[in-house]
XYZ file of C-alpha atoms in Angstrom:
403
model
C -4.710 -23.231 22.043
C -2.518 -20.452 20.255
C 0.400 -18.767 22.029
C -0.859 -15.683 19.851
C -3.652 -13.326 19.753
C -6.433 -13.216 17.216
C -4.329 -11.417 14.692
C -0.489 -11.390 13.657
C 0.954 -9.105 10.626
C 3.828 -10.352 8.392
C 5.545 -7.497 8.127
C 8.494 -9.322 6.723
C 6.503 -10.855 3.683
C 5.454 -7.419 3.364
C 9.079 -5.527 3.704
C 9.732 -8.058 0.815
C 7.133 -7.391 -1.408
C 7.404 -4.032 -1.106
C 11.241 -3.541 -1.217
C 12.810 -6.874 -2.960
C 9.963 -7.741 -5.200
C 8.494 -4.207 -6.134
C 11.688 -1.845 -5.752
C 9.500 0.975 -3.989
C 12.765 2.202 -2.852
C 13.264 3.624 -6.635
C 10.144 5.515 -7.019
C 10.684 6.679 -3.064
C 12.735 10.288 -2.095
C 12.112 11.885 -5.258
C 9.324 13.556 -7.005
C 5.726 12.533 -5.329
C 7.388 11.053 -3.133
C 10.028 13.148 -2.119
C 9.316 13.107 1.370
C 9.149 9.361 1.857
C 12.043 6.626 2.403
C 12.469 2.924 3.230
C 13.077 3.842 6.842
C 10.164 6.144 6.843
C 7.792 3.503 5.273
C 8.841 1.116 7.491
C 8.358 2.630 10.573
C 4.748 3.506 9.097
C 4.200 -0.188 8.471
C 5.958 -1.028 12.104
C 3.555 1.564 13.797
C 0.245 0.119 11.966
C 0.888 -3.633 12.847
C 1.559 -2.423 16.441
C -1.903 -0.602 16.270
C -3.792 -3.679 14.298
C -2.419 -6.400 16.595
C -3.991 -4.507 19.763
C -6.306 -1.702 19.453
C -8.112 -2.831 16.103
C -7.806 -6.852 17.225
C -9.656 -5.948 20.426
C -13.041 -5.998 19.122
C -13.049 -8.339 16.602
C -14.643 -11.558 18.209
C -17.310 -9.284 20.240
C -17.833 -7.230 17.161
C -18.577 -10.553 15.336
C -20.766 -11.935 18.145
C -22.655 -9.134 18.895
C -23.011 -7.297 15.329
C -25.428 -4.377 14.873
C -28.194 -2.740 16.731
C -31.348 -1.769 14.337
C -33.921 0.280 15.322
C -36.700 -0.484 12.858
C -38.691 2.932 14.056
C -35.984 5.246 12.791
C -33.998 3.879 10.279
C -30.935 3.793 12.790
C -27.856 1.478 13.427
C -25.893 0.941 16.674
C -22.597 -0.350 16.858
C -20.949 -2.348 19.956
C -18.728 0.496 22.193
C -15.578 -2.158 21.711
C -16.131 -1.604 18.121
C -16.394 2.037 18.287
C -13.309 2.521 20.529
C -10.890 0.517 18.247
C -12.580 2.639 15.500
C -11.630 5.500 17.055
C -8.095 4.417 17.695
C -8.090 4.254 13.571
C -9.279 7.685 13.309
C -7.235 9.223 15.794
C -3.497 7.900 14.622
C -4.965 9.870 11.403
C -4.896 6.656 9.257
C -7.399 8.029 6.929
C -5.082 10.667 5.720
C -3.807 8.113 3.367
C -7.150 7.974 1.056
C -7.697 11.659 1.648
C -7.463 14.548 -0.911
C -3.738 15.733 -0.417
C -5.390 19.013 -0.962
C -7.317 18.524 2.012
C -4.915 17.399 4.107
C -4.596 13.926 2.558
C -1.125 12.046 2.591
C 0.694 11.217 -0.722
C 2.070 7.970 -0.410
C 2.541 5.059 -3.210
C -0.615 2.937 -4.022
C 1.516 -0.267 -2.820
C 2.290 1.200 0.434
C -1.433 2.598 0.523
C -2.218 -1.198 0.433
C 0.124 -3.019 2.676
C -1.377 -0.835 5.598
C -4.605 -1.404 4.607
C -4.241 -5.246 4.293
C -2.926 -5.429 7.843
C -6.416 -3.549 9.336
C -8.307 -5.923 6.889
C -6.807 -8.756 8.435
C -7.097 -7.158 11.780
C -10.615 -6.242 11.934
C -11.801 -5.439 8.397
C -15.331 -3.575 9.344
C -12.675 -0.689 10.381
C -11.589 -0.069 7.035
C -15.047 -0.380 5.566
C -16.746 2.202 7.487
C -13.282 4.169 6.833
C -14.379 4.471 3.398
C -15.533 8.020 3.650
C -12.609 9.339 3.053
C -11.968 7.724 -0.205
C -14.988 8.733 -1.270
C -14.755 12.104 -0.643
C -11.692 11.660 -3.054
C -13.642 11.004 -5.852
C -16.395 13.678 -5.169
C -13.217 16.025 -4.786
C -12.107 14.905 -8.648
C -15.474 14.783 -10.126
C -17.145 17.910 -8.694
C -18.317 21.257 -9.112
C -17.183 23.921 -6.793
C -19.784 23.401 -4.372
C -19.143 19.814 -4.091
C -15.641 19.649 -3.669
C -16.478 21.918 -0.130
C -19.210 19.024 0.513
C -15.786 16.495 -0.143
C -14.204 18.946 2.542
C -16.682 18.821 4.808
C -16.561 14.717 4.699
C -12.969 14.741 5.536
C -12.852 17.502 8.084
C -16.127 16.415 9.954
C -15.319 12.586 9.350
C -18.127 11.753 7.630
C -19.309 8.164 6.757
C -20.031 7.316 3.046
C -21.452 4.055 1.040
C -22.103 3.151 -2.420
C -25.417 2.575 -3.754
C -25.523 0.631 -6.851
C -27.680 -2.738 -6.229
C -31.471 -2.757 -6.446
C -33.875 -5.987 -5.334
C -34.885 -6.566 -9.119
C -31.018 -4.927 -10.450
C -28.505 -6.771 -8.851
C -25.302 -7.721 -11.509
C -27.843 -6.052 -13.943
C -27.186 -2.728 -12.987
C -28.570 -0.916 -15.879
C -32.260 -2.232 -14.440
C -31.839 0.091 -11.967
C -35.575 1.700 -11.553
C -34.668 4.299 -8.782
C -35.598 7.307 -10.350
C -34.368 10.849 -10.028
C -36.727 14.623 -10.886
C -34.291 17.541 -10.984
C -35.947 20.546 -8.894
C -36.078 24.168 -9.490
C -33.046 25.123 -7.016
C -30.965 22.726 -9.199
C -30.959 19.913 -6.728
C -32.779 16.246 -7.508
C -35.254 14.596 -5.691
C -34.471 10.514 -5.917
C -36.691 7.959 -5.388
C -36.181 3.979 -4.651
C -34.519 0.701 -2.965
C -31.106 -0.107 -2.769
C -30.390 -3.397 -1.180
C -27.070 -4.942 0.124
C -25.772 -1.238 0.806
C -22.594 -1.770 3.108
C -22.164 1.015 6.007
C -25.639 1.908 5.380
C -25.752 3.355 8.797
C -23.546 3.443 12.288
C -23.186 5.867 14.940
C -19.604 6.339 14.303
C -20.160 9.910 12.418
C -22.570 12.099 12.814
C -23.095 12.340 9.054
C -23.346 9.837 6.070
C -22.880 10.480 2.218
C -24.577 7.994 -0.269
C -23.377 7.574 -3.179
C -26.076 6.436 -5.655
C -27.047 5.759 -8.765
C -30.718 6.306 -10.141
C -32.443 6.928 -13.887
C -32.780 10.740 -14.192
C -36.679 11.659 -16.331
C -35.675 11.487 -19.576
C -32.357 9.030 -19.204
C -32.293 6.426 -21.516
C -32.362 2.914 -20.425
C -29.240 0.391 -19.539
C -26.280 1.755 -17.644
C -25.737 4.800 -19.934
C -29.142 6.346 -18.551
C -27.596 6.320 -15.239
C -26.531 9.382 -12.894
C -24.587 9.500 -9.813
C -25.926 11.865 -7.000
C -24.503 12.529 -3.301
C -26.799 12.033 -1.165
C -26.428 13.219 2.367
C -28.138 11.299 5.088
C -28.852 14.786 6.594
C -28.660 18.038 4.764
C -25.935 20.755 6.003
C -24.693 24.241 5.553
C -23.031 24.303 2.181
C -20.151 26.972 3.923
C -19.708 25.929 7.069
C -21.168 22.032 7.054
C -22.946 22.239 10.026
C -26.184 19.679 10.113
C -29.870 20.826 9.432
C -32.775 18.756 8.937
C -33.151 14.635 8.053
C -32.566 13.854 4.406
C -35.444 11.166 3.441
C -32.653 8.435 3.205
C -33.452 5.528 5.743
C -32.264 2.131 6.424
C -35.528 -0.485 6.329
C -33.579 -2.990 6.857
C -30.214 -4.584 8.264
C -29.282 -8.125 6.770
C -28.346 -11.213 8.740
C -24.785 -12.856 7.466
C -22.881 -15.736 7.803
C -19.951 -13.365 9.252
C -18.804 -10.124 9.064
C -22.032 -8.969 11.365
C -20.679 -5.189 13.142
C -20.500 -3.966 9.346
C -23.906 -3.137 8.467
C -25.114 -4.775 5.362
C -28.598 -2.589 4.502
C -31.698 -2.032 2.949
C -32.359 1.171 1.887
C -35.092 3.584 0.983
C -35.265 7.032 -0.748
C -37.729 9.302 -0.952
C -40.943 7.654 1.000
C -41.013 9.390 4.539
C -39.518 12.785 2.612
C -38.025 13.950 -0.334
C -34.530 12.147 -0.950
C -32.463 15.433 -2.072
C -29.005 14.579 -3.523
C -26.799 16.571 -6.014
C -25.789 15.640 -9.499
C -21.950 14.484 -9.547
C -20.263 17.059 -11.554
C -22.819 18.707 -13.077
C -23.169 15.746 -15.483
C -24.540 12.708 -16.631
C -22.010 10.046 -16.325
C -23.073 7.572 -13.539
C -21.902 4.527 -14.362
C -17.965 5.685 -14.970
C -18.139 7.892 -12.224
C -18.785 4.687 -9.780
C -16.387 3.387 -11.415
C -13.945 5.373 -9.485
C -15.661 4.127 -6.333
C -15.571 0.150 -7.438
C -12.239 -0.089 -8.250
C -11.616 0.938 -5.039
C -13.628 -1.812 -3.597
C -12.522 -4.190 -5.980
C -8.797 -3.258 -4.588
C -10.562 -3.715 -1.235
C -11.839 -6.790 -1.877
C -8.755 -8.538 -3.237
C -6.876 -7.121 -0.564
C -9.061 -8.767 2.240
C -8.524 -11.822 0.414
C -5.079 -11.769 1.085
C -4.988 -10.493 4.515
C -7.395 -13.267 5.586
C -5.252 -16.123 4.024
C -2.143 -14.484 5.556
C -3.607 -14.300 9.600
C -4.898 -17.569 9.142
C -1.752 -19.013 8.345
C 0.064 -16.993 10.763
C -2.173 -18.531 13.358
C -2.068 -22.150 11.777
C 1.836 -22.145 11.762
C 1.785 -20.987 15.255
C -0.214 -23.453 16.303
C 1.561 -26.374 14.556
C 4.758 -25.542 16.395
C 3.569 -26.155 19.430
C 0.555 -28.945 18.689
C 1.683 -32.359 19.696
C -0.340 -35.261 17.158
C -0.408 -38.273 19.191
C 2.242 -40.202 21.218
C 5.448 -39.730 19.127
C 7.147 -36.633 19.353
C 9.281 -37.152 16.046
C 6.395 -38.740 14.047
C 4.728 -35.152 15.418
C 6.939 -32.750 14.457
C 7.766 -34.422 10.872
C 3.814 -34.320 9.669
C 3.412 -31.138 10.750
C 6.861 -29.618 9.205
C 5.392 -31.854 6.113
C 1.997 -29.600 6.208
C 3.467 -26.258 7.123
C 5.933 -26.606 3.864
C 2.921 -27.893 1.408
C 1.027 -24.568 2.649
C 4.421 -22.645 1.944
C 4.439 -23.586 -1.383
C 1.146 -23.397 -2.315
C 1.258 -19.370 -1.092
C -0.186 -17.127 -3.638
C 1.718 -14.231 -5.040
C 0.785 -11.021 -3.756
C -0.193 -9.790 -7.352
C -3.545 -11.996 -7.277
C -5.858 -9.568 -6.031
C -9.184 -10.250 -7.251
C -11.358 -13.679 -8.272
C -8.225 -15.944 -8.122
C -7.077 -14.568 -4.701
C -10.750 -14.574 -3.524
C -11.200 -18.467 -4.375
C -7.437 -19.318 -3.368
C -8.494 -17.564 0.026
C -11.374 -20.393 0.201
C -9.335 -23.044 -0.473
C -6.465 -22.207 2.137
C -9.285 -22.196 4.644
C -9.499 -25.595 4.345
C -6.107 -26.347 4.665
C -5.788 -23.852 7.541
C -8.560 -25.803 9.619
C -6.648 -28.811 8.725
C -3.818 -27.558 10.665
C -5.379 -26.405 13.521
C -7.312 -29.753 13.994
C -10.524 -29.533 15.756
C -10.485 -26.279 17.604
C -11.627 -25.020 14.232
C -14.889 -25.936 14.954
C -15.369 -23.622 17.800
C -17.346 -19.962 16.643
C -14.181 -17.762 17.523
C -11.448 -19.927 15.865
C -9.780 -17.289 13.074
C -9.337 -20.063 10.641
C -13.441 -20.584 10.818
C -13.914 -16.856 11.060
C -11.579 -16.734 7.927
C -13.041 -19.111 5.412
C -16.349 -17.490 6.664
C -15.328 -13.887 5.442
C -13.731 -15.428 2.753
C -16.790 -16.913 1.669
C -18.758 -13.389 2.279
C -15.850 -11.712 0.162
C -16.085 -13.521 -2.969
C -20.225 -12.670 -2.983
C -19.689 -8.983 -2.544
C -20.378 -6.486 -5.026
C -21.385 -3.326 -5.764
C -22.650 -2.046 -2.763
């Protein structure tokens, strides 16, 4: 029923934000940023809405429908080939060099910018940026690590690794610090950990050929609550320190893959450490500072989250508004066209500031839903409308945590 495609960018609410409401144009061809203008942004932001409206939109409803593959025998996850073809479109306009180390071949641009590309592939097909993540997280193991372990962070962006977080245990969900996973340092100075995570997100895929988790567990001897807690990199198979090339399985495996509302090619997963073989990860840093070394990780996702909020709300009123243009509401033309310019302008007004990025956008998101659906009248109710997919994710993104 919509003259458009699943997905439409508003690049000019975005221009504004950016250059009228922010004045990125004053922090821009100096300094940092020395090597960045308007005109350069711009046709960054121009070439990434070309990219999300076609190669990243292509596999968004057969991504949805189709979801993940499990194999239950060995722990691993299959993604649809539509998926894995618009992810590969991602990787190879080198995208990810905008949450990469600049040292290792990263791009420096402004956090704002960072975000207005990003919202556009969340609103596209967000699953891309999720299993994208590896990148950032190889960021913070770049920051926060030895020696050794910022080559492991160069080996994540040079080989493409994947990466996840691994906070959230079946008794320890919000109550992190009841974390029981448990980790025994061993005599060559790596740890063996032991556990369940649950709700891990990119637990697995066959996008990479190698996967770093991130996780938290209770060293022998750490003291209880959060403060007892240690982060580790855990690879899901071990590699030559030097050169990263793969050796043998890691004893991380995915037990189980978790059946959502929406959202279904990214991999929501069980996970276990340690059963089938030793789980051997490496101590962040050297030191014993878990919990605010995630914290580098969840502000990221908290950024990610809020973000998604907003690119949801903003391609399901792109499609709404497209659709109320042409809709015609029963036999009068003029009685048409003034209730629908009546709705469109209530939804105008009642658009959130770009600024709300976290609970209130992530509620506000909800709500627009509603009003979206409203709009486009009962085609809502079939699986594939965007409005339905929307409040759906929407849903899904104000439940997420860490994870």
């Amino acid at each position: 029923p919509c003259p458009m495609g699943h997905y439409a960018a508003n690049l000019r609410d975005i221009e504004f934000c950016l250059f009228d409401l922010l004045h990125r144009e004053s922090i821009l061809g100096k300094s940092l940023y020395s090597d960045l203008d308007r005109a350069t942004t711009m046709g960054m932001l121009e070439e990434v809405k070309r990219l999300c409206e076609n190669d990243l939109a292509a596999s968004f409803i057969e991504g949805d429908r189709k979801g993940t593959e499990f194999n239950k025998a060995t722990g691993d996850v299959k993604l649809p080939e539509s998926f894995k073809k618009s992810y590969k479109a991602y990787i190879d306009g080198e995208w990810w060099r905008l949450d990469a180390p600049v040292e290792l071949g990263g791009m420096r641009v402004p956090a704002s910018i960072r975000w207005a590309i990003a919202e556009m592939v969340l609103g596209s097909n967000p699953a891309i940026h999720i299993y994208a993540s590896g990148y950032a997280f190889a960021h913070v193991a770049y920051l926060l690590g030895t020696d050794i372990q910022k080559k492991m962070a160069k080996h994540m962006v040079d080989r493409h690794w994947g990466a996840t977080m691994q906070l959230t245990e079946p008794d320890a969900g919000s109550d992190v610090g009841a974390g029981r996973s448990k980790a025994v340092q061993q005599p060559d100075g790596t740890w063996h950990i032991t556990g369940t995570k649950r709700f891990i997100t990119s637990g697995d895929a066959d996008l990479y050929e190698n996967i770093m988790h991130f996780t938290l567990a209770r060293r022998e001897g750490g003291g209880p609550g959060t403060k007892g807690l240690s982060l580790f990199l855990i690879p899901k198979y071990m590699f030559d320190l030097e050169t990263g090339e793969l050796g043998k399985r890691n004893g991380v495996y995915v037990t189980n893959v978790e059946h959502k509302m929406g959202l279904n090619v990214s991999a929501t997963c069980e996970m276990n450490l340690g059963e089938k073989e030793p789980a051997v990860g490496y101590l962040l840093g050297e030191v014993h500072n878990g919990i605010a070394q995630m914290f580098k990780i969840i502000e990221f996702a908290r950024m990610m989250v809020g973000t998604k909020a907003i690119s949801t709300l903003s391609a399901g009123y792109q499609q709404a508004l497209a659709y109320a243009k042409t809709r015609v509401q029963g036999g009068d033309m003029k009685e048409s066209k003034a209730m629908v310019k009546k709705e469109v302008g209530f939804m105008k007004k009642a658009g959130a500031p770009k600024s709300m990025i976290k609970h209130e956008m992530e509620e506000y998101g909800m709500k627009k839903g509603g009003m979206k659906k409203m709009a486009a009248g009962g085609f809502t109710r079939e699986a594939d409308g965007i409005a339905s997919k929307g409040k759906t994710k929407a849903k899904q993104i104000t439940m997420k945590r860490g994870g």
